[in-house]
């Protein structure tokens, strides 16, 4: 089954064709970074306009690179949740229209299930495992029982980890997207130059695996000098190294607790922050675990992860109705509710 997957939830206009949930035949990602860079963050209005401009050429390019015609595509999938509303609507509406016009099955996909599936494109991974979903919008630790079955164990109670990287980079004028720049600068800095705080909310009842990044972000932005260790220089490299170390420690401290409590030994990461070199290094040190990361090119937003996970819904006979709409937020991902209902699914 050849599935054409469309992704437009944030600032990448992307389309890929994937066969049987595994074989990437083509994968086109048109990044809007140069248009948002000057504003040091994603401007939703610009993002949706660029998606509207680029969606047709990107889909055409994916077909061309796959050397396939639309007739040879078996089904169409598009991200419909969560993300920027105006951006989601472009890819979703385009995908639905294409499927309707060509009389193909259509399925709307949850972006975070796509991120989790990225690692499955190149690996055969058995369920259950612990999923670590870390992106610009979310930070989630889940027990993953199947491609669409996540028991959310912990989430951030405020900013996502990617957001913290982006805001710190913005404040220090380091560039956009922040994660990539900070990761690079941190490699030249000393992580012991500052000792930023890891928020202790995991001690509260019902928050064992939850995380907080807003306090860390504020400490790094406004109070860096208070946390300066003696004898160190306050350089961007040192600030980045210490911030990154604390952000990664916040994630791994909760992740390791989830691993201990569940007894699961496999960890699968996904999302833009899964590209982080320090996170990868710390998990690589845990020789007792099987830590699986997607290749760097599949950590960020792409259509292959959407087409890949869509295959499994379609194989099960699921279809989305034409009135399926976009959904900017999935409340339980944000607020740490343990309700598994997948908001926005139709
Ligand atoms: O998954 P993604 O491309 O889009 C969302 O779904 O949000 O994630 C984007 C996020 C941004 O916050 C970006 O700064 C972060 O991923 N990111 C990184 C790295 N590369 C991208 N964060 C830390 N280290 C990186 N190497
Ligand atoms: Zn994403």
mmCIF file of C-alpha atoms and ligand atoms in Angstrom:
data_model
loop_
_atom_site.group_PDB
_atom_site.id
_atom_site.type_symbol
_atom_site.label_atom_id
_atom_site.label_comp_id
_atom_site.label_asym_id
_atom_site.label_seq_id
_atom_site.Cartn_x
_atom_site.Cartn_y
_atom_site.Cartn_z
ATOM 1 C CA UNK A 1 0.000 0.000 0.000
ATOM 2 C CA UNK A 2 1.509 3.320 -1.090
ATOM 3 C CA UNK A 3 0.419 6.185 1.165
ATOM 4 C CA UNK A 4 0.974 9.862 0.380
ATOM 5 C CA UNK A 5 1.437 11.728 3.667
ATOM 6 C CA UNK A 6 1.084 15.483 4.072
ATOM 7 C CA UNK A 7 2.482 17.440 7.028
ATOM 8 C CA UNK A 8 1.876 21.171 7.553
ATOM 9 C CA UNK A 9 1.347 21.599 11.292
ATOM 10 C CA UNK A 10 4.021 24.250 11.877
ATOM 11 C CA UNK A 11 6.726 25.698 9.627
ATOM 12 C CA UNK A 12 7.597 22.838 7.276
ATOM 13 C CA UNK A 13 5.509 22.080 4.196
ATOM 14 C CA UNK A 14 6.135 18.387 3.726
ATOM 15 C CA UNK A 15 4.954 15.441 1.663
ATOM 16 C CA UNK A 16 6.243 11.871 1.437
ATOM 17 C CA UNK A 17 5.242 8.611 -0.149
ATOM 18 C CA UNK A 18 5.776 5.516 1.995
ATOM 19 C CA UNK A 19 5.079 1.922 1.069
ATOM 20 C CA UNK A 20 3.579 -0.453 3.656
ATOM 21 C CA UNK A 21 4.517 1.797 6.568
ATOM 22 C CA UNK A 22 8.238 1.194 6.046
ATOM 23 C CA UNK A 23 9.779 2.006 2.693
ATOM 24 C CA UNK A 24 10.265 5.731 2.092
ATOM 25 C CA UNK A 25 9.905 6.190 -1.667
ATOM 26 C CA UNK A 26 10.148 9.981 -1.540
ATOM 27 C CA UNK A 27 10.312 12.551 1.257
ATOM 28 C CA UNK A 28 10.134 16.264 0.446
ATOM 29 C CA UNK A 29 10.430 18.878 3.207
ATOM 30 C CA UNK A 30 10.231 22.567 2.289
ATOM 31 C CA UNK A 31 11.387 24.494 5.325
ATOM 32 C CA UNK A 32 10.136 27.994 6.024
ATOM 33 C CA UNK A 33 12.965 28.769 8.468
ATOM 34 C CA UNK A 34 14.385 31.678 6.404
ATOM 35 C CA UNK A 35 10.988 33.433 6.536
ATOM 36 C CA UNK A 36 10.603 33.117 10.307
ATOM 37 C CA UNK A 37 14.268 33.541 11.256
ATOM 38 C CA UNK A 38 14.101 37.349 11.173
ATOM 39 C CA UNK A 39 11.286 37.262 13.758
ATOM 40 C CA UNK A 40 13.209 34.722 15.906
ATOM 41 C CA UNK A 41 10.153 32.456 16.004
ATOM 42 C CA UNK A 42 7.316 31.091 13.888
ATOM 43 C CA UNK A 43 4.836 33.737 12.712
ATOM 44 C CA UNK A 44 1.540 31.816 12.237
ATOM 45 C CA UNK A 45 0.204 34.126 9.508
ATOM 46 C CA UNK A 46 3.393 33.753 7.425
ATOM 47 C CA UNK A 47 3.414 29.985 8.041
ATOM 48 C CA UNK A 48 -0.105 29.401 6.709
ATOM 49 C CA UNK A 49 0.476 31.667 3.687
ATOM 50 C CA UNK A 50 3.670 29.786 2.784
ATOM 51 C CA UNK A 51 1.910 26.427 3.194
ATOM 52 C CA UNK A 52 -0.846 27.595 0.819
ATOM 53 C CA UNK A 53 1.801 28.694 -1.676
ATOM 54 C CA UNK A 54 3.991 25.591 -1.417
ATOM 55 C CA UNK A 55 1.635 22.671 -0.817
ATOM 56 C CA UNK A 56 0.946 21.932 -4.494
ATOM 57 C CA UNK A 57 4.596 22.113 -5.667
ATOM 58 C CA UNK A 58 5.712 20.026 -2.666
ATOM 59 C CA UNK A 59 3.140 17.277 -3.336
ATOM 60 C CA UNK A 60 4.021 17.322 -7.055
ATOM 61 C CA UNK A 61 7.724 17.046 -6.171
ATOM 62 C CA UNK A 62 7.082 14.056 -3.890
ATOM 63 C CA UNK A 63 5.253 12.266 -6.723
ATOM 64 C CA UNK A 64 7.997 13.187 -9.190
ATOM 65 C CA UNK A 65 10.808 11.938 -6.931
ATOM 66 C CA UNK A 66 8.884 8.704 -6.366
ATOM 67 C CA UNK A 67 8.320 8.404 -10.106
ATOM 68 C CA UNK A 68 4.645 7.759 -9.410
ATOM 69 C CA UNK A 69 1.371 9.222 -10.659
ATOM 70 C CA UNK A 70 -1.550 10.043 -8.366
ATOM 71 C CA UNK A 71 -3.396 7.025 -9.778
ATOM 72 C CA UNK A 72 -0.684 4.775 -8.361
ATOM 73 C CA UNK A 73 -1.187 6.123 -4.814
ATOM 74 C CA UNK A 74 -3.451 3.937 -2.660
ATOM 75 C CA UNK A 75 -4.395 6.389 0.092
ATOM 76 C CA UNK A 76 -3.828 9.930 1.328
ATOM 77 C CA UNK A 77 -3.055 11.051 4.884
ATOM 78 C CA UNK A 78 -2.611 14.503 6.418
ATOM 79 C CA UNK A 79 -1.815 15.843 9.874
ATOM 80 C CA UNK A 80 -4.901 17.440 11.468
ATOM 81 C CA UNK A 81 -3.780 17.818 15.099
ATOM 82 C CA UNK A 82 -2.087 19.364 17.135
ATOM 83 C CA UNK A 83 -0.366 22.436 15.666
ATOM 84 C CA UNK A 84 -0.999 25.927 14.340
ATOM 85 C CA UNK A 85 -4.621 26.073 13.202
ATOM 86 C CA UNK A 86 -4.021 28.038 9.988
ATOM 87 C CA UNK A 87 -1.108 25.771 9.048
ATOM 88 C CA UNK A 88 -2.958 22.525 9.819
ATOM 89 C CA UNK A 89 -5.967 23.607 7.752
ATOM 90 C CA UNK A 90 -3.876 24.022 4.593
ATOM 91 C CA UNK A 91 -2.450 20.476 4.562
ATOM 92 C CA UNK A 92 -5.651 18.888 5.859
ATOM 93 C CA UNK A 93 -7.912 20.627 3.336
ATOM 94 C CA UNK A 94 -5.476 19.908 0.511
ATOM 95 C CA UNK A 95 -5.261 16.230 1.489
ATOM 96 C CA UNK A 96 -9.024 15.798 1.850
ATOM 97 C CA UNK A 97 -9.690 17.540 -1.466
ATOM 98 C CA UNK A 98 -7.100 15.447 -3.296
ATOM 99 C CA UNK A 99 -8.479 12.228 -1.804
ATOM 100 C CA UNK A 100 -12.075 13.191 -2.619
ATOM 101 C CA UNK A 101 -11.241 14.244 -6.190
ATOM 102 C CA UNK A 102 -9.217 11.073 -6.868
ATOM 103 C CA UNK A 103 -11.593 8.798 -4.995
ATOM 104 C CA UNK A 104 -8.902 7.561 -2.572
ATOM 105 C CA UNK A 105 -9.242 6.665 1.110
ATOM 106 C CA UNK A 106 -8.295 9.509 3.463
ATOM 107 C CA UNK A 107 -7.060 9.470 7.046
ATOM 108 C CA UNK A 108 -6.305 12.412 9.374
ATOM 109 C CA UNK A 109 -3.274 11.855 11.581
ATOM 110 C CA UNK A 110 -2.182 13.009 15.033
ATOM 111 C CA UNK A 111 1.213 14.718 14.566
ATOM 112 C CA UNK A 112 2.635 13.268 17.805
ATOM 113 C CA UNK A 113 1.783 9.695 16.757
ATOM 114 C CA UNK A 114 3.693 10.554 13.585
ATOM 115 C CA UNK A 115 6.754 11.704 15.572
ATOM 116 C CA UNK A 116 6.672 8.494 17.591
ATOM 117 C CA UNK A 117 6.438 6.460 14.388
ATOM 118 C CA UNK A 118 9.566 8.077 12.844
ATOM 119 C CA UNK A 119 11.882 5.583 14.558
ATOM 120 C CA UNK A 120 9.716 2.704 13.286
ATOM 121 C CA UNK A 121 10.407 3.672 9.669
ATOM 122 C CA UNK A 122 13.934 2.304 9.949
ATOM 123 C CA UNK A 123 13.640 -0.178 12.823
ATOM 124 C CA UNK A 124 11.432 -3.097 13.794
ATOM 125 C CA UNK A 125 10.382 -2.194 17.327
ATOM 126 C CA UNK A 126 8.287 -4.416 19.589
ATOM 127 C CA UNK A 127 5.590 -2.978 21.885
ATOM 128 C CA UNK A 128 5.320 -2.057 24.710
ATOM 129 C CA UNK A 129 8.058 0.479 25.238
ATOM 130 C CA UNK A 130 8.604 3.892 26.823
ATOM 131 C CA UNK A 131 8.089 6.742 24.353
ATOM 132 C CA UNK A 132 9.816 10.094 24.754
ATOM 133 C CA UNK A 133 8.114 12.715 22.597
ATOM 134 C CA UNK A 134 9.976 15.995 22.658
ATOM 135 C CA UNK A 135 9.211 18.806 20.227
ATOM 136 C CA UNK A 136 8.534 22.504 19.978
ATOM 137 C CA UNK A 137 5.010 22.025 21.300
ATOM 138 C CA UNK A 138 5.167 18.940 23.540
ATOM 139 C CA UNK A 139 7.171 16.997 26.105
ATOM 140 C CA UNK A 140 5.582 13.622 26.762
ATOM 141 C CA UNK A 141 6.671 10.417 28.481
ATOM 142 C CA UNK A 142 4.317 7.565 27.656
ATOM 143 C CA UNK A 143 3.977 3.830 27.921
ATOM 144 C CA UNK A 144 3.402 2.892 24.305
ATOM 145 C CA UNK A 145 1.319 -0.249 23.819
ATOM 146 C CA UNK A 146 0.742 0.117 20.075
ATOM 147 C CA UNK A 147 1.085 2.645 17.259
ATOM 148 C CA UNK A 148 -2.037 4.481 18.483
ATOM 149 C CA UNK A 149 -2.144 3.355 22.084
ATOM 150 C CA UNK A 150 -0.299 5.675 24.457
ATOM 151 C CA UNK A 151 -0.669 5.739 28.213
ATOM 152 C CA UNK A 152 0.534 9.240 29.027
ATOM 153 C CA UNK A 153 2.713 8.941 32.134
ATOM 154 C CA UNK A 154 4.041 12.486 32.257
ATOM 155 C CA UNK A 155 3.959 15.766 30.392
ATOM 156 C CA UNK A 156 5.297 19.238 30.921
ATOM 157 C CA UNK A 157 3.070 21.336 33.135
ATOM 158 C CA UNK A 158 4.129 24.557 31.364
ATOM 159 C CA UNK A 159 6.549 25.149 28.463
ATOM 160 C CA UNK A 160 7.660 22.304 26.245
ATOM 161 C CA UNK A 161 11.369 21.514 26.196
ATOM 162 C CA UNK A 162 11.724 22.738 22.583
ATOM 163 C CA UNK A 163 9.993 25.983 23.502
ATOM 164 C CA UNK A 164 12.530 26.526 26.294
ATOM 165 C CA UNK A 165 15.411 26.022 23.808
ATOM 166 C CA UNK A 166 13.776 28.461 21.374
ATOM 167 C CA UNK A 167 13.059 31.154 24.003
ATOM 168 C CA UNK A 168 16.549 31.016 25.518
ATOM 169 C CA UNK A 169 18.071 31.327 22.034
ATOM 170 C CA UNK A 170 15.733 34.221 21.246
ATOM 171 C CA UNK A 171 16.649 36.118 24.415
ATOM 172 C CA UNK A 172 20.384 35.784 23.816
ATOM 173 C CA UNK A 173 19.971 36.554 20.096
ATOM 174 C CA UNK A 174 21.505 33.230 19.073
ATOM 175 C CA UNK A 175 19.235 32.445 16.132
ATOM 176 C CA UNK A 176 16.266 30.300 15.182
ATOM 177 C CA UNK A 177 15.391 27.487 15.662
ATOM 178 C CA UNK A 178 16.998 27.638 19.070
ATOM 179 C CA UNK A 179 17.577 23.936 19.641
ATOM 180 C CA UNK A 180 19.990 23.539 16.769
ATOM 181 C CA UNK A 181 22.025 26.653 17.688
ATOM 182 C CA UNK A 182 22.155 25.866 21.412
ATOM 183 C CA UNK A 183 23.169 22.261 20.736
ATOM 184 C CA UNK A 184 26.081 23.530 18.615
ATOM 185 C CA UNK A 185 27.241 26.291 21.023
ATOM 186 C CA UNK A 186 26.908 23.973 24.028
ATOM 187 C CA UNK A 187 29.566 21.694 22.587
ATOM 188 C CA UNK A 188 32.124 24.477 23.141
ATOM 189 C CA UNK A 189 30.895 25.448 26.616
ATOM 190 C CA UNK A 190 31.274 24.090 30.144
ATOM 191 C CA UNK A 191 28.042 22.700 31.553
ATOM 192 C CA UNK A 192 29.339 23.266 35.118
ATOM 193 C CA UNK A 193 29.737 27.026 34.662
ATOM 194 C CA UNK A 194 26.168 27.548 35.899
ATOM 195 C CA UNK A 195 24.024 25.269 38.028
ATOM 196 C CA UNK A 196 20.488 25.916 36.873
ATOM 197 C CA UNK A 197 17.607 24.335 38.813
ATOM 198 C CA UNK A 198 15.727 21.160 37.867
ATOM 199 C CA UNK A 199 12.101 21.865 38.911
ATOM 200 C CA UNK A 200 10.981 19.487 41.650
ATOM 201 C CA UNK A 201 7.298 19.100 40.709
ATOM 202 C CA UNK A 202 7.739 15.331 40.325
ATOM 203 C CA UNK A 203 7.587 15.063 44.116
ATOM 204 C CA UNK A 204 3.937 16.198 44.084
ATOM 205 C CA UNK A 205 1.133 13.650 44.182
ATOM 206 C CA UNK A 206 0.211 12.565 40.645
ATOM 207 C CA UNK A 207 3.188 14.357 39.054
ATOM 208 C CA UNK A 208 5.822 11.630 39.315
ATOM 209 C CA UNK A 209 6.786 11.831 35.658
ATOM 210 C CA UNK A 210 5.736 15.423 34.946
ATOM 211 C CA UNK A 211 8.229 18.111 34.005
ATOM 212 C CA UNK A 212 8.503 21.877 34.117
ATOM 213 C CA UNK A 213 10.725 24.002 31.895
ATOM 214 C CA UNK A 214 9.436 27.530 32.461
ATOM 215 C CA UNK A 215 11.414 28.053 35.690
ATOM 216 C CA UNK A 216 14.596 26.874 34.003
ATOM 217 C CA UNK A 217 13.904 29.146 31.028
ATOM 218 C CA UNK A 218 13.345 32.150 33.315
ATOM 219 C CA UNK A 219 16.453 31.374 35.368
ATOM 220 C CA UNK A 220 18.555 31.205 32.220
ATOM 221 C CA UNK A 221 17.041 34.338 30.726
ATOM 222 C CA UNK A 222 16.809 36.675 33.699
ATOM 223 C CA UNK A 223 18.935 35.306 36.474
ATOM 224 C CA UNK A 224 21.892 33.642 34.829
ATOM 225 C CA UNK A 225 24.328 35.687 36.942
ATOM 226 C CA UNK A 226 22.795 34.391 40.191
ATOM 227 C CA UNK A 227 23.643 30.833 39.195
ATOM 228 C CA UNK A 228 27.164 31.541 38.012
ATOM 229 C CA UNK A 229 29.677 29.174 39.568
ATOM 230 C CA UNK A 230 32.902 30.715 40.780
ATOM 231 C CA UNK A 231 35.724 31.053 38.295
ATOM 232 C CA UNK A 232 33.621 30.738 35.178
ATOM 233 C CA UNK A 233 33.056 33.215 32.402
ATOM 234 C CA UNK A 234 29.545 34.190 31.409
ATOM 235 C CA UNK A 235 29.705 33.302 27.717
ATOM 236 C CA UNK A 236 26.952 32.149 25.372
ATOM 237 C CA UNK A 237 28.721 28.790 25.053
ATOM 238 C CA UNK A 238 28.755 28.290 28.842
ATOM 239 C CA UNK A 239 25.121 29.390 29.245
ATOM 240 C CA UNK A 240 24.037 27.050 26.424
ATOM 241 C CA UNK A 241 25.988 24.103 27.837
ATOM 242 C CA UNK A 242 24.585 24.557 31.358
ATOM 243 C CA UNK A 243 21.037 25.165 30.121
ATOM 244 C CA UNK A 244 21.099 22.148 27.798
ATOM 245 C CA UNK A 245 22.517 19.935 30.550
ATOM 246 C CA UNK A 246 19.682 20.932 32.918
ATOM 247 C CA UNK A 247 16.969 20.602 30.267
ATOM 248 C CA UNK A 248 18.192 17.126 29.314
ATOM 249 C CA UNK A 249 18.530 16.163 33.002
ATOM 250 C CA UNK A 250 14.918 17.236 33.574
ATOM 251 C CA UNK A 251 13.817 14.881 30.790
ATOM 252 C CA UNK A 252 16.046 11.933 31.655
ATOM 253 C CA UNK A 253 15.362 12.044 35.414
ATOM 254 C CA UNK A 254 11.626 11.448 34.719
ATOM 255 C CA UNK A 255 12.328 9.047 31.883
ATOM 256 C CA UNK A 256 14.580 6.867 34.049
ATOM 257 C CA UNK A 257 11.918 6.766 36.778
ATOM 258 C CA UNK A 258 9.334 5.610 34.216
ATOM 259 C CA UNK A 259 11.766 2.922 33.051
ATOM 260 C CA UNK A 260 12.386 1.712 36.604
ATOM 261 C CA UNK A 261 8.698 1.695 37.544
ATOM 262 C CA UNK A 262 7.464 -0.092 34.410
ATOM 263 C CA UNK A 263 10.445 -2.416 34.014
ATOM 264 C CA UNK A 264 10.464 -1.635 30.282
ATOM 265 C CA UNK A 265 13.915 -1.578 28.712
ATOM 266 C CA UNK A 266 13.192 -0.062 25.317
ATOM 267 C CA UNK A 267 12.991 3.707 24.849
ATOM 268 C CA UNK A 268 11.871 5.260 21.576
ATOM 269 C CA UNK A 269 12.391 8.994 21.070
ATOM 270 C CA UNK A 270 10.747 11.311 18.561
ATOM 271 C CA UNK A 271 10.266 15.009 17.754
ATOM 272 C CA UNK A 272 12.674 17.847 16.951
ATOM 273 C CA UNK A 273 14.434 17.731 20.346
ATOM 274 C CA UNK A 274 15.250 14.033 19.753
ATOM 275 C CA UNK A 275 17.997 15.432 17.492
ATOM 276 C CA UNK A 276 19.771 16.818 20.574
ATOM 277 C CA UNK A 277 23.298 15.473 20.844
ATOM 278 C CA UNK A 278 23.456 15.605 24.667
ATOM 279 C CA UNK A 279 20.161 13.723 25.060
ATOM 280 C CA UNK A 280 21.455 11.084 22.650
ATOM 281 C CA UNK A 281 24.791 10.849 24.510
ATOM 282 C CA UNK A 282 23.193 10.420 27.949
ATOM 283 C CA UNK A 283 20.861 7.696 26.703
ATOM 284 C CA UNK A 284 23.729 5.986 24.871
ATOM 285 C CA UNK A 285 25.509 5.664 28.242
ATOM 286 C CA UNK A 286 22.683 3.452 29.505
ATOM 287 C CA UNK A 287 23.977 0.164 28.124
ATOM 288 C CA UNK A 288 21.203 -1.722 29.929
ATOM 289 C CA UNK A 289 18.589 -0.009 27.735
ATOM 290 C CA UNK A 290 17.678 -0.278 24.081
ATOM 291 C CA UNK A 291 17.347 3.413 23.113
ATOM 292 C CA UNK A 292 16.090 4.017 19.614
ATOM 293 C CA UNK A 293 16.258 7.434 17.947
ATOM 294 C CA UNK A 294 15.013 8.323 14.471
ATOM 295 C CA UNK A 295 17.733 9.398 12.029
ATOM 296 C CA UNK A 296 18.329 13.166 12.277
ATOM 297 C CA UNK A 297 16.426 13.886 9.057
ATOM 298 C CA UNK A 298 13.297 12.268 10.514
ATOM 299 C CA UNK A 299 13.403 13.984 13.945
ATOM 300 C CA UNK A 300 11.855 17.216 12.694
ATOM 301 C CA UNK A 301 8.528 17.496 10.920
ATOM 302 C CA UNK A 302 8.192 15.372 7.787
ATOM 303 C CA UNK A 303 5.538 13.633 5.699
ATOM 304 C CA UNK A 304 7.124 10.169 5.957
ATOM 305 C CA UNK A 305 6.156 9.761 9.625
ATOM 306 C CA UNK A 306 2.555 10.714 8.728
ATOM 307 C CA UNK A 307 2.343 8.318 5.763
ATOM 308 C CA UNK A 308 4.068 5.622 7.858
ATOM 309 C CA UNK A 309 1.683 5.632 10.796
ATOM 310 C CA UNK A 310 -1.319 6.205 8.474
ATOM 311 C CA UNK A 311 -0.643 2.826 6.876
ATOM 312 C CA UNK A 312 -1.485 1.064 10.152
ATOM 313 C CA UNK A 313 -4.801 2.921 10.598
ATOM 314 C CA UNK A 314 -5.741 2.256 6.966
ATOM 315 C CA UNK A 315 -4.786 -1.427 7.193
ATOM 316 C CA UNK A 316 -7.165 -1.678 10.142
ATOM 317 C CA UNK A 317 -9.899 -0.275 7.875
ATOM 318 C CA UNK A 318 -10.059 3.183 9.444
ATOM 319 C CA UNK A 319 -10.995 6.214 7.357
ATOM 320 C CA UNK A 320 -11.627 9.846 8.292
ATOM 321 C CA UNK A 321 -14.862 11.500 7.222
ATOM 322 C CA UNK A 322 -14.893 14.545 4.939
ATOM 323 C CA UNK A 323 -16.067 16.774 7.800
ATOM 324 C CA UNK A 324 -12.909 16.014 9.821
ATOM 325 C CA UNK A 325 -11.416 19.325 10.868
ATOM 326 C CA UNK A 326 -8.166 20.521 12.404
ATOM 327 C CA UNK A 327 -7.554 20.687 16.130
ATOM 328 C CA UNK A 328 -4.847 23.025 17.479
ATOM 329 C CA UNK A 329 -4.514 21.369 20.875
ATOM 330 C CA UNK A 330 -4.869 17.960 22.412
ATOM 331 C CA UNK A 331 -5.739 18.855 25.999
ATOM 332 C CA UNK A 332 -4.420 15.711 27.682
ATOM 333 C CA UNK A 333 -0.998 16.224 26.064
ATOM 334 C CA UNK A 334 -0.779 19.700 27.539
ATOM 335 C CA UNK A 335 -2.366 19.379 30.937
ATOM 336 C CA UNK A 336 -1.092 15.991 31.934
ATOM 337 C CA UNK A 337 -4.560 14.413 31.996
ATOM 338 C CA UNK A 338 -4.366 10.661 31.761
ATOM 339 C CA UNK A 339 -7.489 10.386 29.577
ATOM 340 C CA UNK A 340 -6.561 8.484 26.448
ATOM 341 C CA UNK A 341 -9.306 9.836 24.189
ATOM 342 C CA UNK A 342 -7.586 11.188 21.094
ATOM 343 C CA UNK A 343 -9.151 14.624 20.772
ATOM 344 C CA UNK A 344 -9.872 15.687 17.199
ATOM 345 C CA UNK A 345 -10.032 12.160 15.809
ATOM 346 C CA UNK A 346 -12.860 11.577 13.353
HETATM 347 O O1 LIG B 1 9.172 18.336 15.993
HETATM 348 P P1 LIG B 1 9.528 19.711 15.588
HETATM 349 O O2 LIG B 1 10.287 19.887 14.300
HETATM 350 O O3 LIG B 1 8.243 20.610 15.503
HETATM 351 C C1 LIG B 1 7.220 20.507 16.452
HETATM 352 O O4 LIG B 1 6.423 19.557 16.340
HETATM 353 O O5 LIG B 1 7.218 21.354 17.361
HETATM 354 O O6 LIG B 1 10.377 20.328 16.800
HETATM 355 C C2 LIG B 1 10.903 21.606 16.729
HETATM 356 C C3 LIG B 1 11.657 21.858 18.007
HETATM 357 C C4 LIG B 1 12.125 23.303 18.131
HETATM 358 O O7 LIG B 1 11.780 23.770 19.418
HETATM 359 C C5 LIG B 1 13.630 23.191 17.959
HETATM 360 O O8 LIG B 1 14.359 24.206 18.636
HETATM 361 C C6 LIG B 1 13.894 21.823 18.544
HETATM 362 O O9 LIG B 1 12.823 21.039 18.076
HETATM 363 N N1 LIG B 1 15.171 21.232 18.120
HETATM 364 C C7 LIG B 1 16.165 20.893 18.985
HETATM 365 C C8 LIG B 1 17.253 20.425 18.200
HETATM 366 N N2 LIG B 1 16.860 20.464 16.888
HETATM 367 C C9 LIG B 1 15.579 20.963 16.868
HETATM 368 N N3 LIG B 1 16.247 20.997 20.328
HETATM 369 C C10 LIG B 1 17.398 20.605 20.924
HETATM 370 N N4 LIG B 1 18.461 20.143 20.244
HETATM 371 C C11 LIG B 1 18.433 20.031 18.895
HETATM 372 N N5 LIG B 1 19.507 19.571 18.237
HETATM 373 ZN ZN1 LIG B 2 6.692 18.185 15.087
#
